[in-house]
Amino acid sequence: MPYQWTPDHRNLPQRAALDDAPLVRLDLSPHRSLKGKGFSATIWLMFFGGLIPVVPFIGTVAFWILLIFMMTALSALWLALRRSDRDHLREELLIWPDRIALTHWPAKGKAMTWEANPYWVKLSLHPTEGKVEQYLTLKGGGPAQTREVELGAFLTPEERTHLRDDLALVLGQLKDRPRHTS
C-alpha cells in the first residue's frame, strides 16, 4: 500500500505518547516502481542494449549518427523516469482527539495545509468525479468552515476506497470517545 498508519489505526490509543503528539499519523505517497537499483539497472540495460546495433558500424560515419540517436533515446528514458517520480509528492494526515491536520507537498511549490475538528469532518467518496474515479474528499471544520480538500488523488480507485474505510473507522473511534471538559 502506498499509505501507512503509525501506530496501527484499528485501535487508537487513549492518549498520545507525548502531550503534543498526534494519536495517529497517515503518510501517503505515490507508488514508485523504479527506485535506486531498479532505475540504475534499467538505464544500464538500455545502454548495453542500444550498443548492440551500433557496434557493427564502428569506424564509419553511421556509427556516430547511430550513437547520437541511441544516447538521445537513453537521455529521454532517464528524464521520463525521473519525472515520473513526481519530485517527492506526498501527503500527511495527523489526527489528535480535537484536531485533524492534512499537509500536502506538491511536486513544485510550498506545502498546503488544512485543519479541522475531527468531530465535524465529513468523509466523502464520489464514484466518478471528472477524470478521477472514486474521488476521496474531506470536508469540515464546523458550520462556519466548510472547505473541502481531496485526499490521495495519486492513489488507485481501489486504494482510495480502502483508505476511505480505514479513515471512517478512525473518525468513528474518535466520535465515540467520551468528551473530556477542562
PDB file of N, CA and C in Angstrom, residues 63-126:
ATOM      1  N   PHE A  63      28.264   5.066 -37.475  1.00  0.00           N
ATOM      2  CA  PHE A  63      28.447   4.801 -36.048  1.00  0.00           C
ATOM      3  C   PHE A  63      28.119   6.041 -35.238  1.00  0.00           C
ATOM      4  N   TRP A  64      28.638   7.187 -35.627  1.00  0.00           N
ATOM      5  CA  TRP A  64      28.431   8.417 -34.864  1.00  0.00           C
ATOM      6  C   TRP A  64      26.971   8.868 -34.927  1.00  0.00           C
ATOM      7  N   ILE A  65      26.344   8.683 -36.054  1.00  0.00           N
ATOM      8  CA  ILE A  65      24.932   9.062 -36.193  1.00  0.00           C
ATOM      9  C   ILE A  65      24.062   8.159 -35.313  1.00  0.00           C
ATOM     10  N   LEU A  66      24.315   6.851 -35.387  1.00  0.00           N
ATOM     11  CA  LEU A  66      23.544   5.912 -34.554  1.00  0.00           C
ATOM     12  C   LEU A  66      23.821   6.138 -33.065  1.00  0.00           C
ATOM     13  N   LEU A  67      25.050   6.454 -32.709  1.00  0.00           N
ATOM     14  CA  LEU A  67      25.398   6.708 -31.310  1.00  0.00           C
ATOM     15  C   LEU A  67      24.656   7.936 -30.778  1.00  0.00           C
ATOM     16  N   ILE A  68      24.543   8.971 -31.588  1.00  0.00           N
ATOM     17  CA  ILE A  68      23.803  10.174 -31.175  1.00  0.00           C
ATOM     18  C   ILE A  68      22.341   9.824 -30.915  1.00  0.00           C
ATOM     19  N   PHE A  69      21.724   9.067 -31.805  1.00  0.00           N
ATOM     20  CA  PHE A  69      20.315   8.684 -31.617  1.00  0.00           C
ATOM     21  C   PHE A  69      20.130   7.779 -30.394  1.00  0.00           C
ATOM     22  N   MET A  70      21.085   6.858 -30.193  1.00  0.00           N
ATOM     23  CA  MET A  70      20.996   5.962 -29.038  1.00  0.00           C
ATOM     24  C   MET A  70      21.127   6.741 -27.733  1.00  0.00           C
ATOM     25  N   MET A  71      22.053   7.675 -27.681  1.00  0.00           N
ATOM     26  CA  MET A  71      22.241   8.468 -26.461  1.00  0.00           C
ATOM     27  C   MET A  71      21.063   9.423 -26.230  1.00  0.00           C
ATOM     28  N   THR A  72      20.449   9.915 -27.296  1.00  0.00           N
ATOM     29  CA  THR A  72      19.248  10.749 -27.166  1.00  0.00           C
ATOM     30  C   THR A  72      18.106   9.934 -26.579  1.00  0.00           C
ATOM     31  N   ALA A  73      17.935   8.716 -27.061  1.00  0.00           N
ATOM     32  CA  ALA A  73      16.882   7.837 -26.522  1.00  0.00           C
ATOM     33  C   ALA A  73      17.163   7.504 -25.055  1.00  0.00           C
ATOM     34  N   LEU A  74      18.421   7.255 -24.718  1.00  0.00           N
ATOM     35  CA  LEU A  74      18.792   6.966 -23.334  1.00  0.00           C
ATOM     36  C   LEU A  74      18.518   8.172 -22.430  1.00  0.00           C
ATOM     37  N   SER A  75      18.840   9.363 -22.910  1.00  0.00           N
ATOM     38  CA  SER A  75      18.575  10.586 -22.138  1.00  0.00           C
ATOM     39  C   SER A  75      17.074  10.797 -21.945  1.00  0.00           C
ATOM     40  N   ALA A  76      16.303  10.533 -22.984  1.00  0.00           N
ATOM     41  CA  ALA A  76      14.845  10.687 -22.877  1.00  0.00           C
ATOM     42  C   ALA A  76      14.271   9.706 -21.853  1.00  0.00           C
ATOM     43  N   LEU A  77      14.780   8.474 -21.852  1.00  0.00           N
ATOM     44  CA  LEU A  77      14.332   7.495 -20.859  1.00  0.00           C
ATOM     45  C   LEU A  77      14.697   7.957 -19.453  1.00  0.00           C
ATOM     46  N   TRP A  78      15.910   8.435 -19.273  1.00  0.00           N
ATOM     47  CA  TRP A  78      16.368   8.939 -17.977  1.00  0.00           C
ATOM     48  C   TRP A  78      15.436  10.040 -17.474  1.00  0.00           C
ATOM     49  N   LEU A  79      15.179  11.030 -18.319  1.00  0.00           N
ATOM     50  CA  LEU A  79      14.320  12.156 -17.936  1.00  0.00           C
ATOM     51  C   LEU A  79      12.886  11.715 -17.646  1.00  0.00           C
ATOM     52  N   ALA A  80      12.359  10.824 -18.460  1.00  0.00           N
ATOM     53  CA  ALA A  80      10.980  10.358 -18.253  1.00  0.00           C
ATOM     54  C   ALA A  80      10.839   9.599 -16.933  1.00  0.00           C
ATOM     55  N   LEU A  81      11.809   8.754 -16.619  1.00  0.00           N
ATOM     56  CA  LEU A  81      11.743   8.006 -15.359  1.00  0.00           C
ATOM     57  C   LEU A  81      11.901   8.933 -14.161  1.00  0.00           C
ATOM     58  N   ARG A  82      12.767   9.911 -14.251  1.00  0.00           N
ATOM     59  CA  ARG A  82      12.952  10.860 -13.152  1.00  0.00           C
ATOM     60  C   ARG A  82      11.714  11.735 -12.971  1.00  0.00           C
ATOM     61  N   ARG A  83      11.109  12.128 -14.070  1.00  0.00           N
ATOM     62  CA  ARG A  83       9.900  12.955 -13.978  1.00  0.00           C
ATOM     63  C   ARG A  83       8.737  12.157 -13.383  1.00  0.00           C
ATOM     64  N   SER A  84       8.678  10.874 -13.652  1.00  0.00           N
ATOM     65  CA  SER A  84       7.582  10.056 -13.129  1.00  0.00           C
ATOM     66  C   SER A  84       7.675   9.857 -11.619  1.00  0.00           C
ATOM     67  N   ASP A  85       8.814  10.159 -11.023  1.00  0.00           N
ATOM     68  CA  ASP A  85       8.938  10.090  -9.568  1.00  0.00           C
ATOM     69  C   ASP A  85       8.119  11.166  -8.872  1.00  0.00           C
ATOM     70  N   ARG A  86       7.694  12.156  -9.610  1.00  0.00           N
ATOM     71  CA  ARG A  86       6.850  13.253  -9.118  1.00  0.00           C
ATOM     72  C   ARG A  86       7.501  14.067  -8.007  1.00  0.00           C
ATOM     73  N   ASP A  87       8.789  14.147  -8.014  1.00  0.00           N
ATOM     74  CA  ASP A  87       9.519  15.050  -7.120  1.00  0.00           C
ATOM     75  C   ASP A  87       9.002  15.091  -5.688  1.00  0.00           C
ATOM     76  N   HIS A  88       8.967  13.981  -5.041  1.00  0.00           N
ATOM     77  CA  HIS A  88       8.628  13.902  -3.616  1.00  0.00           C
ATOM     78  C   HIS A  88       7.191  14.290  -3.291  1.00  0.00           C
ATOM     79  N   LEU A  89       6.264  14.085  -4.208  1.00  0.00           N
ATOM     80  CA  LEU A  89       4.854  14.341  -3.925  1.00  0.00           C
ATOM     81  C   LEU A  89       4.419  13.436  -2.783  1.00  0.00           C
ATOM     82  N   ARG A  90       3.800  14.028  -1.740  1.00  0.00           N
ATOM     83  CA  ARG A  90       3.310  13.227  -0.624  1.00  0.00           C
ATOM     84  C   ARG A  90       2.293  14.007   0.185  1.00  0.00           C
ATOM     85  N   GLU A  91       1.557  13.293   1.027  1.00  0.00           N
ATOM     86  CA  GLU A  91       0.578  13.888   1.925  1.00  0.00           C
ATOM     87  C   GLU A  91       0.734  13.272   3.303  1.00  0.00           C
ATOM     88  N   GLU A  92       0.397  14.060   4.323  1.00  0.00           N
ATOM     89  CA  GLU A  92       0.485  13.592   5.704  1.00  0.00           C
ATOM     90  C   GLU A  92      -0.785  14.042   6.429  1.00  0.00           C
ATOM     91  N   LEU A  93      -1.432  13.106   7.087  1.00  0.00           N
ATOM     92  CA  LEU A  93      -2.639  13.389   7.861  1.00  0.00           C
ATOM     93  C   LEU A  93      -2.353  13.055   9.321  1.00  0.00           C
ATOM     94  N   LEU A  94      -2.434  14.063  10.188  1.00  0.00           N
ATOM     95  CA  LEU A  94      -2.209  13.890  11.622  1.00  0.00           C
ATOM     96  C   LEU A  94      -3.542  14.043  12.337  1.00  0.00           C
ATOM     97  N   ILE A  95      -3.814  13.130  13.271  1.00  0.00           N
ATOM     98  CA  ILE A  95      -5.099  13.159  13.972  1.00  0.00           C
ATOM     99  C   ILE A  95      -4.880  13.194  15.477  1.00  0.00           C
ATOM    100  N   TRP A  96      -5.397  14.249  16.107  1.00  0.00           N
ATOM    101  CA  TRP A  96      -5.439  14.403  17.550  1.00  0.00           C
ATOM    102  C   TRP A  96      -6.893  14.222  17.975  1.00  0.00           C
ATOM    103  N   PRO A  97      -7.182  14.097  19.259  1.00  0.00           N
ATOM    104  CA  PRO A  97      -8.578  13.959  19.687  1.00  0.00           C
ATOM    105  C   PRO A  97      -9.446  15.159  19.290  1.00  0.00           C
ATOM    106  N   ASP A  98      -8.838  16.351  19.214  1.00  0.00           N
ATOM    107  CA  ASP A  98      -9.622  17.561  18.938  1.00  0.00           C
ATOM    108  C   ASP A  98      -9.238  18.270  17.642  1.00  0.00           C
ATOM    109  N   ARG A  99      -8.358  17.669  16.857  1.00  0.00           N
ATOM    110  CA  ARG A  99      -7.883  18.339  15.647  1.00  0.00           C
ATOM    111  C   ARG A  99      -7.411  17.316  14.634  1.00  0.00           C
ATOM    112  N   ILE A 100      -7.619  17.636  13.366  1.00  0.00           N
ATOM    113  CA  ILE A 100      -7.111  16.822  12.274  1.00  0.00           C
ATOM    114  C   ILE A 100      -6.402  17.782  11.319  1.00  0.00           C
ATOM    115  N   ALA A 101      -5.191  17.440  10.889  1.00  0.00           N
ATOM    116  CA  ALA A 101      -4.399  18.320  10.027  1.00  0.00           C
ATOM    117  C   ALA A 101      -3.890  17.544   8.822  1.00  0.00           C
ATOM    118  N   LEU A 102      -4.163  18.070   7.639  1.00  0.00           N
ATOM    119  CA  LEU A 102      -3.689  17.482   6.389  1.00  0.00           C
ATOM    120  C   LEU A 102      -2.665  18.421   5.776  1.00  0.00           C
ATOM    121  N   THR A 103      -1.491  17.887   5.438  1.00  0.00           N
ATOM    122  CA  THR A 103      -0.453  18.661   4.762  1.00  0.00           C
ATOM    123  C   THR A 103      -0.149  17.970   3.447  1.00  0.00           C
ATOM    124  N   HIS A 104      -0.176  18.744   2.367  1.00  0.00           N
ATOM    125  CA  HIS A 104       0.081  18.227   1.022  1.00  0.00           C
ATOM    126  C   HIS A 104       1.314  18.926   0.473  1.00  0.00           C
ATOM    127  N   TRP A 105       2.334  18.136   0.121  1.00  0.00           N
ATOM    128  CA  TRP A 105       3.540  18.665  -0.502  1.00  0.00           C
ATOM    129  C   TRP A 105       3.449  18.375  -1.991  1.00  0.00           C
ATOM    130  N   PRO A 106       3.187  19.402  -2.823  1.00  0.00           N
ATOM    131  CA  PRO A 106       3.091  19.170  -4.271  1.00  0.00           C
ATOM    132  C   PRO A 106       4.467  18.975  -4.894  1.00  0.00           C
ATOM    133  N   ALA A 107       4.486  18.598  -6.161  1.00  0.00           N
ATOM    134  CA  ALA A 107       5.751  18.395  -6.861  1.00  0.00           C
ATOM    135  C   ALA A 107       6.566  19.683  -6.885  1.00  0.00           C
ATOM    136  N   LYS A 108       5.885  20.802  -7.046  1.00  0.00           N
ATOM    137  CA  LYS A 108       6.568  22.100  -7.031  1.00  0.00           C
ATOM    138  C   LYS A 108       5.743  23.043  -6.179  1.00  0.00           C
ATOM    139  N   GLY A 109       6.411  23.945  -5.536  1.00  0.00           N
ATOM    140  CA  GLY A 109       5.712  24.910  -4.702  1.00  0.00           C
ATOM    141  C   GLY A 109       5.817  24.530  -3.238  1.00  0.00           C
ATOM    142  N   LYS A 110       5.161  25.349  -2.399  1.00  0.00           N
ATOM    143  CA  LYS A 110       5.264  25.075  -0.967  1.00  0.00           C
ATOM    144  C   LYS A 110       4.077  24.268  -0.468  1.00  0.00           C
ATOM    145  N   ALA A 111       4.235  23.732   0.712  1.00  0.00           N
ATOM    146  CA  ALA A 111       3.230  22.839   1.300  1.00  0.00           C
ATOM    147  C   ALA A 111       1.904  23.564   1.533  1.00  0.00           C
ATOM    148  N   MET A 112       0.815  22.823   1.355  1.00  0.00           N
ATOM    149  CA  MET A 112      -0.527  23.344   1.610  1.00  0.00           C
ATOM    150  C   MET A 112      -1.099  22.579   2.802  1.00  0.00           C
ATOM    151  N   THR A 113      -1.738  23.284   3.736  1.00  0.00           N
ATOM    152  CA  THR A 113      -2.277  22.638   4.925  1.00  0.00           C
ATOM    153  C   THR A 113      -3.765  22.915   5.066  1.00  0.00           C
ATOM    154  N   TRP A 114      -4.437  22.022   5.765  1.00  0.00           N
ATOM    155  CA  TRP A 114      -5.864  22.123   6.062  1.00  0.00           C
ATOM    156  C   TRP A 114      -6.058  21.533   7.450  1.00  0.00           C
ATOM    157  N   GLU A 115      -6.836  22.222   8.294  1.00  0.00           N
ATOM    158  CA  GLU A 115      -7.110  21.736   9.641  1.00  0.00           C
ATOM    159  C   GLU A 115      -8.599  21.821   9.924  1.00  0.00           C
ATOM    160  N   ALA A 116      -9.051  20.906  10.778  1.00  0.00           N
ATOM    161  CA  ALA A 116     -10.462  20.887  11.176  1.00  0.00           C
ATOM    162  C   ALA A 116     -10.599  20.103  12.468  1.00  0.00           C
ATOM    163  N   ASN A 117     -11.776  20.199  13.068  1.00  0.00           N
ATOM    164  CA  ASN A 117     -12.108  19.394  14.229  1.00  0.00           C
ATOM    165  C   ASN A 117     -12.631  18.058  13.711  1.00  0.00           C
ATOM    166  N   PRO A 118     -12.060  16.935  14.143  1.00  0.00           N
ATOM    167  CA  PRO A 118     -12.472  15.637  13.599  1.00  0.00           C
ATOM    168  C   PRO A 118     -13.944  15.321  13.832  1.00  0.00           C
ATOM    169  N   TYR A 119     -14.520  15.914  14.842  1.00  0.00           N
ATOM    170  CA  TYR A 119     -15.936  15.658  15.117  1.00  0.00           C
ATOM    171  C   TYR A 119     -16.815  16.156  13.971  1.00  0.00           C
ATOM    172  N   TRP A 120     -16.402  17.243  13.313  1.00  0.00           N
ATOM    173  CA  TRP A 120     -17.198  17.844  12.249  1.00  0.00           C
ATOM    174  C   TRP A 120     -16.781  17.406  10.853  1.00  0.00           C
ATOM    175  N   VAL A 121     -15.737  16.624  10.738  1.00  0.00           N
ATOM    176  CA  VAL A 121     -15.235  16.234   9.415  1.00  0.00           C
ATOM    177  C   VAL A 121     -16.184  15.241   8.757  1.00  0.00           C
ATOM    178  N   LYS A 122     -16.472  15.523   7.490  1.00  0.00           N
ATOM    179  CA  LYS A 122     -17.301  14.623   6.686  1.00  0.00           C
ATOM    180  C   LYS A 122     -16.409  14.016   5.604  1.00  0.00           C
ATOM    181  N   LEU A 123     -16.399  12.702   5.547  1.00  0.00           N
ATOM    182  CA  LEU A 123     -15.588  11.956   4.594  1.00  0.00           C
ATOM    183  C   LEU A 123     -16.487  11.531   3.438  1.00  0.00           C
ATOM    184  N   SER A 124     -16.102  11.845   2.199  1.00  0.00           N
ATOM    185  CA  SER A 124     -16.933  11.507   1.034  1.00  0.00           C
ATOM    186  C   SER A 124     -16.103  10.813  -0.029  1.00  0.00           C
ATOM    187  N   LEU A 125     -16.710   9.825  -0.636  1.00  0.00           N
ATOM    188  CA  LEU A 125     -16.103   9.131  -1.770  1.00  0.00           C
ATOM    189  C   LEU A 125     -17.058   9.295  -2.943  1.00  0.00           C
ATOM    190  N   HIS A 126     -16.671  10.116  -3.909  1.00  0.00           N
ATOM    191  CA  HIS A 126     -17.516  10.399  -5.065  1.00  0.00           C
ATOM    192  C   HIS A 126     -17.211   9.349  -6.140  1.00  0.00           C
TER     193      HIS A 126
END
